[in-house]
JSON list of C-alpha atoms in Angstrom, two decimals:
[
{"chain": "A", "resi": 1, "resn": "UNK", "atom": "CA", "xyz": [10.17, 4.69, 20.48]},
{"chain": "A", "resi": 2, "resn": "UNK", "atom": "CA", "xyz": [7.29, 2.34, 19.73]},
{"chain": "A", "resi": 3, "resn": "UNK", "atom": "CA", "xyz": [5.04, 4.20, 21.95]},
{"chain": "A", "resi": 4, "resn": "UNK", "atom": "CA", "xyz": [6.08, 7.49, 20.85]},
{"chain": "A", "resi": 5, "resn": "UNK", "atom": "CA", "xyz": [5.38, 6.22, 17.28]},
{"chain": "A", "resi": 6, "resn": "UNK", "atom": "CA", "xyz": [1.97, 4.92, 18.37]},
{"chain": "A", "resi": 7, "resn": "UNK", "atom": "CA", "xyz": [0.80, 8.24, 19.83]},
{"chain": "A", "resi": 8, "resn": "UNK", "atom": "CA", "xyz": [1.72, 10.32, 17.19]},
{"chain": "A", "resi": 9, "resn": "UNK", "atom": "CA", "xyz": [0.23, 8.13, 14.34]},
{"chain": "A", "resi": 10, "resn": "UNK", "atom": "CA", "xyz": [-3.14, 8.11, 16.59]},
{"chain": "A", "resi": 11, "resn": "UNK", "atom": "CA", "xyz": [-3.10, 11.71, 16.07]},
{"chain": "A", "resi": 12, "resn": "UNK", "atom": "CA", "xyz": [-2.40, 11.23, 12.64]},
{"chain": "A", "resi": 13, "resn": "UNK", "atom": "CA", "xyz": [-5.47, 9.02, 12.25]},
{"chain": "A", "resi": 14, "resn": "UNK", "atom": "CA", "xyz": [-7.55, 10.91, 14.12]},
{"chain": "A", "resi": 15, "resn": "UNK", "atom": "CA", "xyz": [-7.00, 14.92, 13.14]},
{"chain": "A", "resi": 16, "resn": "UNK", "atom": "CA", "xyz": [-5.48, 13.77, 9.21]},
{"chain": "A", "resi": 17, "resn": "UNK", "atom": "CA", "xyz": [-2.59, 15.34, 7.51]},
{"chain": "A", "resi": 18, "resn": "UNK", "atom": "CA", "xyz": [-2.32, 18.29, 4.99]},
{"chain": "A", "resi": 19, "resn": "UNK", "atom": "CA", "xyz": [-3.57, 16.79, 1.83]},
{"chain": "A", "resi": 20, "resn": "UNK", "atom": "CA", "xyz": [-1.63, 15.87, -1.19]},
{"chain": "A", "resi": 21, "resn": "UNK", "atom": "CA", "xyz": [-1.10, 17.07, -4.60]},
{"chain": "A", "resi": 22, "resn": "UNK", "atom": "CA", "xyz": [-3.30, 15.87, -7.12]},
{"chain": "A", "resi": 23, "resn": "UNK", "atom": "CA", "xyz": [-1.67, 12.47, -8.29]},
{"chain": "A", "resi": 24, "resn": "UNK", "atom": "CA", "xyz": [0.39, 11.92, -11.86]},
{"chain": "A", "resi": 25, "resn": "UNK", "atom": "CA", "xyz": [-1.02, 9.03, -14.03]},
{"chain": "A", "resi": 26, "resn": "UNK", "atom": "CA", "xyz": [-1.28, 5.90, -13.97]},
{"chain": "A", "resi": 27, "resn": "UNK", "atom": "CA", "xyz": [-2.36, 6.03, -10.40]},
{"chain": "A", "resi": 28, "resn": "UNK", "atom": "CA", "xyz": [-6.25, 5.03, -10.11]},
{"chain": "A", "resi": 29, "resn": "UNK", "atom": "CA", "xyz": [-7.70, 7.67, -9.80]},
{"chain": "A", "resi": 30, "resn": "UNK", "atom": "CA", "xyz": [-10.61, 6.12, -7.34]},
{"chain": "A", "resi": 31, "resn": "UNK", "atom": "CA", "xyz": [-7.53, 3.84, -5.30]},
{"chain": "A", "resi": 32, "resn": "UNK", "atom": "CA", "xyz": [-8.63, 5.54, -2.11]},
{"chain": "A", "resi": 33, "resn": "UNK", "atom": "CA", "xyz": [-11.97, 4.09, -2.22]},
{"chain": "A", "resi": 34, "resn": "UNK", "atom": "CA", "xyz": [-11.59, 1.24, -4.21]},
{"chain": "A", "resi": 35, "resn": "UNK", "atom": "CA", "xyz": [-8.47, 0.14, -2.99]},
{"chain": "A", "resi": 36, "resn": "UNK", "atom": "CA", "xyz": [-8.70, -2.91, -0.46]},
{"chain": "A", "resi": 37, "resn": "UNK", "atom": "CA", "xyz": [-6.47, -2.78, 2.26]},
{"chain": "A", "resi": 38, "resn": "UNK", "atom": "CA", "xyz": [-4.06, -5.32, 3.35]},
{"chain": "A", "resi": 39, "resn": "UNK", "atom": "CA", "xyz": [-4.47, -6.49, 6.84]},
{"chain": "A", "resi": 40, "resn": "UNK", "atom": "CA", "xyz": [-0.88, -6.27, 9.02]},
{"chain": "A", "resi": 41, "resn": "UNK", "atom": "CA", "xyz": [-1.12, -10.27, 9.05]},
{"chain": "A", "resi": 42, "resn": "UNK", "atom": "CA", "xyz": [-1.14, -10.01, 4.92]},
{"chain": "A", "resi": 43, "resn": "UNK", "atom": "CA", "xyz": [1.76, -7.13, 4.90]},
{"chain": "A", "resi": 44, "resn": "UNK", "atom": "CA", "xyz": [3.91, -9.15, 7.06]},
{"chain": "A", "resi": 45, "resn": "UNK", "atom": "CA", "xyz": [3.36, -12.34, 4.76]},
{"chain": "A", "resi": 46, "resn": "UNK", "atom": "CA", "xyz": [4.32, -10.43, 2.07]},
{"chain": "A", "resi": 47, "resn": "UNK", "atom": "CA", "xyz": [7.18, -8.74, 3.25]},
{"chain": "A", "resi": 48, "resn": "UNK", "atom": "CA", "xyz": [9.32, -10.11, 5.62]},
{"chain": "A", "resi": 49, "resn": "UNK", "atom": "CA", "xyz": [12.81, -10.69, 5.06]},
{"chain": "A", "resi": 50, "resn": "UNK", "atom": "CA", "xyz": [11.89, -9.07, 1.91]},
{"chain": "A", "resi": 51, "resn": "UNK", "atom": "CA", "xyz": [12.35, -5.58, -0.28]},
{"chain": "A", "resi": 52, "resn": "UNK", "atom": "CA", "xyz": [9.94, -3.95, -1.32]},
{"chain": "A", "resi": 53, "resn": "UNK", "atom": "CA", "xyz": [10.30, -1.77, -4.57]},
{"chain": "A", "resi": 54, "resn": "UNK", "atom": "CA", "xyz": [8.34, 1.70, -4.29]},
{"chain": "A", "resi": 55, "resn": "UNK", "atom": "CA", "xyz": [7.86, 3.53, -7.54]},
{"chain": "A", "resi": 56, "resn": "UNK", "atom": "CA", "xyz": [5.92, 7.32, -8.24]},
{"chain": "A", "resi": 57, "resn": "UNK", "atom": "CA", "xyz": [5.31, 7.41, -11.59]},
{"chain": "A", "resi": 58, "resn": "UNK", "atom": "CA", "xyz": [8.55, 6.32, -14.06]},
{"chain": "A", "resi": 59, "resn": "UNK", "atom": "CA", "xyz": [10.64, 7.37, -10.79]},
{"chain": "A", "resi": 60, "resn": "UNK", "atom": "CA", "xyz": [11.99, 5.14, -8.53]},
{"chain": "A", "resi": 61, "resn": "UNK", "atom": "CA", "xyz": [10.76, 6.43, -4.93]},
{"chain": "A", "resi": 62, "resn": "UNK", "atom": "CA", "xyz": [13.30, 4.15, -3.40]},
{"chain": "A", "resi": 63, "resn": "UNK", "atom": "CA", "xyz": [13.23, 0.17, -1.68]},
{"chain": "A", "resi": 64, "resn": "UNK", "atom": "CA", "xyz": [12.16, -0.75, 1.63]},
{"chain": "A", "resi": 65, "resn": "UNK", "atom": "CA", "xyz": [13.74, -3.63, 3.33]},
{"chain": "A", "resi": 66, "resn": "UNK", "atom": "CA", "xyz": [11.84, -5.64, 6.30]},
{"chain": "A", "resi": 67, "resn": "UNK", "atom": "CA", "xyz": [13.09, -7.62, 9.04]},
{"chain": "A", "resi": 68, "resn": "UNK", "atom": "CA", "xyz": [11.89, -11.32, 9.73]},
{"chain": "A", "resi": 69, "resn": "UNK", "atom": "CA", "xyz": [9.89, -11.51, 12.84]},
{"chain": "A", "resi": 70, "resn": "UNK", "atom": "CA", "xyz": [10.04, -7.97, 13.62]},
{"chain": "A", "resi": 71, "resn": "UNK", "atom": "CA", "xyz": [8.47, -4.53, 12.60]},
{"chain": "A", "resi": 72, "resn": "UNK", "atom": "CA", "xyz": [11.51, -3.08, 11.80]},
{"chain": "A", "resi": 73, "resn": "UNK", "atom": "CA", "xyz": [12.57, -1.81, 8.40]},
{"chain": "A", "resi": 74, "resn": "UNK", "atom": "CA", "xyz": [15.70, -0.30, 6.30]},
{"chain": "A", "resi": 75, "resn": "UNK", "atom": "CA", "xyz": [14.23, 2.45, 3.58]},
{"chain": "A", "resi": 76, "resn": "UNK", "atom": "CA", "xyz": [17.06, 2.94, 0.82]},
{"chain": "A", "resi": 77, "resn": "UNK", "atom": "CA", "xyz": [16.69, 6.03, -1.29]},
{"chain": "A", "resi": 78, "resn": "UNK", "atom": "CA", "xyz": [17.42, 5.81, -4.97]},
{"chain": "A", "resi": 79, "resn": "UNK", "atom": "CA", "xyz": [21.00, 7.61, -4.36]},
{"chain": "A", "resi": 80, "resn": "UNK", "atom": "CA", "xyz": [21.86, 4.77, -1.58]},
{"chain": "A", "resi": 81, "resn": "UNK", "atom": "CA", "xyz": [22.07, 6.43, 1.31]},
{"chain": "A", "resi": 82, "resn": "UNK", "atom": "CA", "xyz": [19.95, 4.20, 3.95]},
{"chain": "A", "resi": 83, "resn": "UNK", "atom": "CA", "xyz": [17.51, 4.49, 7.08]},
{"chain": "A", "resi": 84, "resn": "UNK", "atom": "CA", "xyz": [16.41, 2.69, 10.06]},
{"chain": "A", "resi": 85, "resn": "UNK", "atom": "CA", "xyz": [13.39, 2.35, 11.64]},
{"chain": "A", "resi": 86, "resn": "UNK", "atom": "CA", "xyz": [10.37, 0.78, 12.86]},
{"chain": "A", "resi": 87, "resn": "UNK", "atom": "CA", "xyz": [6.50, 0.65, 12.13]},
{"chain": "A", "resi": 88, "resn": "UNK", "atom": "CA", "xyz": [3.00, 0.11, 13.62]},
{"chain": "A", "resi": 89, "resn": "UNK", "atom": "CA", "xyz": [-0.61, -0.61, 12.39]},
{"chain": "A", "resi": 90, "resn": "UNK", "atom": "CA", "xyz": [-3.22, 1.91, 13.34]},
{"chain": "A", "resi": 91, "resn": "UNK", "atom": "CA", "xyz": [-5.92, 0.99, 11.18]},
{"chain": "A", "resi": 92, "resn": "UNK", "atom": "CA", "xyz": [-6.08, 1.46, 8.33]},
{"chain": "A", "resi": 93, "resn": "UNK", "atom": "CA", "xyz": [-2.45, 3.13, 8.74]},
{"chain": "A", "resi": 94, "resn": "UNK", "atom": "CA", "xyz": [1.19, 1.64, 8.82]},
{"chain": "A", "resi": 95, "resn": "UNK", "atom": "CA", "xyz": [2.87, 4.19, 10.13]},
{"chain": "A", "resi": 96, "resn": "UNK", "atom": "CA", "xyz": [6.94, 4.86, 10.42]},
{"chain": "A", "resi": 97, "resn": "UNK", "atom": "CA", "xyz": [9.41, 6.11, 12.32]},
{"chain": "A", "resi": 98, "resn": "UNK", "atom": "CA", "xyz": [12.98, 6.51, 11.41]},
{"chain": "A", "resi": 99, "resn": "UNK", "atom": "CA", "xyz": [15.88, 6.56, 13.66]},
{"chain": "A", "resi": 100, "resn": "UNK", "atom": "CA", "xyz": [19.06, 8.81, 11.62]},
{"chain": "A", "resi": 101, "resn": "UNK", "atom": "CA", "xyz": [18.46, 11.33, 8.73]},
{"chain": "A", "resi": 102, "resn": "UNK", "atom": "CA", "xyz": [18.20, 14.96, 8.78]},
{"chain": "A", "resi": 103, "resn": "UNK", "atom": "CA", "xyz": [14.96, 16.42, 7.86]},
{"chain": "A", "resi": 104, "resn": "UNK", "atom": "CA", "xyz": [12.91, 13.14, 7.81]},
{"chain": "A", "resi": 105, "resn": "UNK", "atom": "CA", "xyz": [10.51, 13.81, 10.42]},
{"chain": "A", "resi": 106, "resn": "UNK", "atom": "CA", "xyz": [7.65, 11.51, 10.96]},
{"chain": "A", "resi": 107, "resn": "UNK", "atom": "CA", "xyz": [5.77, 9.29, 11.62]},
{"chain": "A", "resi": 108, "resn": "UNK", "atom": "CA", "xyz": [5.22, 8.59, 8.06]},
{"chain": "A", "resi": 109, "resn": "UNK", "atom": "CA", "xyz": [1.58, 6.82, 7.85]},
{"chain": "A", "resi": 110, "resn": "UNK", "atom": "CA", "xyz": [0.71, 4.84, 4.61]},
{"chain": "A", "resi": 111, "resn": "UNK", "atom": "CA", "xyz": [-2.19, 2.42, 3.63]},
{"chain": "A", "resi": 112, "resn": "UNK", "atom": "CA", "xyz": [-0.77, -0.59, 1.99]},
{"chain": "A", "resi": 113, "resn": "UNK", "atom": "CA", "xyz": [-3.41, -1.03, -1.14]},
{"chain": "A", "resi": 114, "resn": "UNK", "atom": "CA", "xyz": [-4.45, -3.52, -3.09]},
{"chain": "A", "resi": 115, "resn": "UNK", "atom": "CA", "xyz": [-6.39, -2.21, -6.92]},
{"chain": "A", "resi": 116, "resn": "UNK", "atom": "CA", "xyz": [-6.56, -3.86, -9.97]},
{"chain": "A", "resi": 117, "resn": "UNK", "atom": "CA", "xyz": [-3.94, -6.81, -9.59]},
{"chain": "A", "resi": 118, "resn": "UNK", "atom": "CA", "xyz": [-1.52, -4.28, -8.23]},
{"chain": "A", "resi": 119, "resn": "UNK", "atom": "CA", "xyz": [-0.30, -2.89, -4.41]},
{"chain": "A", "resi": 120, "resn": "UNK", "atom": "CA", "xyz": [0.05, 0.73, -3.49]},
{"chain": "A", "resi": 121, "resn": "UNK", "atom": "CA", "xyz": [1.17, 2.57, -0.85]},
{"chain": "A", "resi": 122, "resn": "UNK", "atom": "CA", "xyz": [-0.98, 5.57, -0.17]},
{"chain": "A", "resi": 123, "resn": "UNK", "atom": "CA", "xyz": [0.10, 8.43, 2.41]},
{"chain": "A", "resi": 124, "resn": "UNK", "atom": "CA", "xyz": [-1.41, 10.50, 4.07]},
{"chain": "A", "resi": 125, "resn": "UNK", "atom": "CA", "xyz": [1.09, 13.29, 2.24]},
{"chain": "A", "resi": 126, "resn": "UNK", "atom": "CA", "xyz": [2.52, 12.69, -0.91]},
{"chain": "A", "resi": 127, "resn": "UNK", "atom": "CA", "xyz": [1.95, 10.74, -4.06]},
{"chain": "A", "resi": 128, "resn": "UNK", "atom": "CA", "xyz": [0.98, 7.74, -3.92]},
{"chain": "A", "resi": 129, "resn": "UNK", "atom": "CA", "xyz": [3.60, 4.61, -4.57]},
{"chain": "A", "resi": 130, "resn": "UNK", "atom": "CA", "xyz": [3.55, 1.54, -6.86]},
{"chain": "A", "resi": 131, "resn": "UNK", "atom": "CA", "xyz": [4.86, -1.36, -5.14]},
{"chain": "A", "resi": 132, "resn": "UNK", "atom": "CA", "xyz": [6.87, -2.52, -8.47]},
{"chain": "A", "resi": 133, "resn": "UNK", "atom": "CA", "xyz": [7.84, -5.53, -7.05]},
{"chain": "A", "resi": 134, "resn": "UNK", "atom": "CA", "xyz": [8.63, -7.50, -3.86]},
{"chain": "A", "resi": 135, "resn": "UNK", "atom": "CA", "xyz": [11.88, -9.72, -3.54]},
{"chain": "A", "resi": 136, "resn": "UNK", "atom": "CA", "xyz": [14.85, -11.20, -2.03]},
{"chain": "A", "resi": 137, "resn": "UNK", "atom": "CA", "xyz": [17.20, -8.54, -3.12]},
{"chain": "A", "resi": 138, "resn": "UNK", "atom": "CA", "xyz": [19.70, -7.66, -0.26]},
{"chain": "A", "resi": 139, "resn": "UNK", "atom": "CA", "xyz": [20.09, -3.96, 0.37]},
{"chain": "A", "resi": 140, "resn": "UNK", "atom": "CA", "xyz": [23.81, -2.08, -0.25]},
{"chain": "A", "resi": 141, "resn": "UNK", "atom": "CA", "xyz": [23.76, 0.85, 1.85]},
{"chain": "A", "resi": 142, "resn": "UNK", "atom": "CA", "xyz": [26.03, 4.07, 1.11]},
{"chain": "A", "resi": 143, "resn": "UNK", "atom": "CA", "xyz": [26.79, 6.16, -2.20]},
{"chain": "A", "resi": 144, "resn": "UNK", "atom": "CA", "xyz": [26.89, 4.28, -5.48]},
{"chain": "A", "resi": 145, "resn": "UNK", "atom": "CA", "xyz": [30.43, 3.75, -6.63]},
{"chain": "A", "resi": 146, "resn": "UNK", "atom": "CA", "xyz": [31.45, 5.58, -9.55]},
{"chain": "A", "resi": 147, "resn": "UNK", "atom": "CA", "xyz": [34.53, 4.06, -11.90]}
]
């Protein structure tokens, strides 16, 4: 899978992506170019054994949960369903693959962002995401319950 993953984000990188809606407020509007990017060394200091809180504007975009001492990852959508999957650096890209859900496609390919005090993570399609915060908090798989 890895070196699936690693050939199609190299293509990524090197022919681009369709490009992206114009981006809501309060995302800087110069965070491209001013942003400075985290190296994977940073990232995985950051993150592992961690979740990661993605936000697009007011919305939550959904949490991202990383393994300790490997690139591997659990995305959780805001309605709880989860997937697997695993990522690689292709500089300046992280880019994803995910194992299970219909209609995901991939590899996803982000730039983890540093601007103003705050991280981002900007695609190559797509808005970009706030990281809101980054934390401890175990993910629950599945459907929320409903009493």
């Amino acid at each position: 899978m890895i070196a699936s993953l690693r050939n199609a984000c190299l293509v990524l990188a090197l022919f681009g992506a369709p490009a992206a809606a114009e981006p809501e407020a309060p995302v800087p509007p110069d965070l491209a170019e001013a942003g400075e990017d985290l190296s994977p060394a940073e990232w995985r200091r950051l993150v592992a054994g961690r979740t990661v809180w993605y936000r697009i504007g007011e919305a939550v975009w959904g949490r991202e949960r990383y393994a300790s001492g490997a690139d591997r990852v659990v995305f959780q959508f805001p309605d709880g369903e989860c997937v697997e999957g695993g990522w690689v650096y292709l500089d300046p890209w992280y880019c994803f693959e995910f194992e299970a859900g219909e209609g995901l496609g991939g590899p996803h390919c982000f730039r983890h962002l540093r601007h103003e005090g705050e991280l981002w993570a900007l695609g190559m399609a797509g808005e970009p995401q706030r990281v809101e915060r980054i934390d401890d908090t175990p993910l629950t798989c599945g459907p929320d319950v409903v009493s």
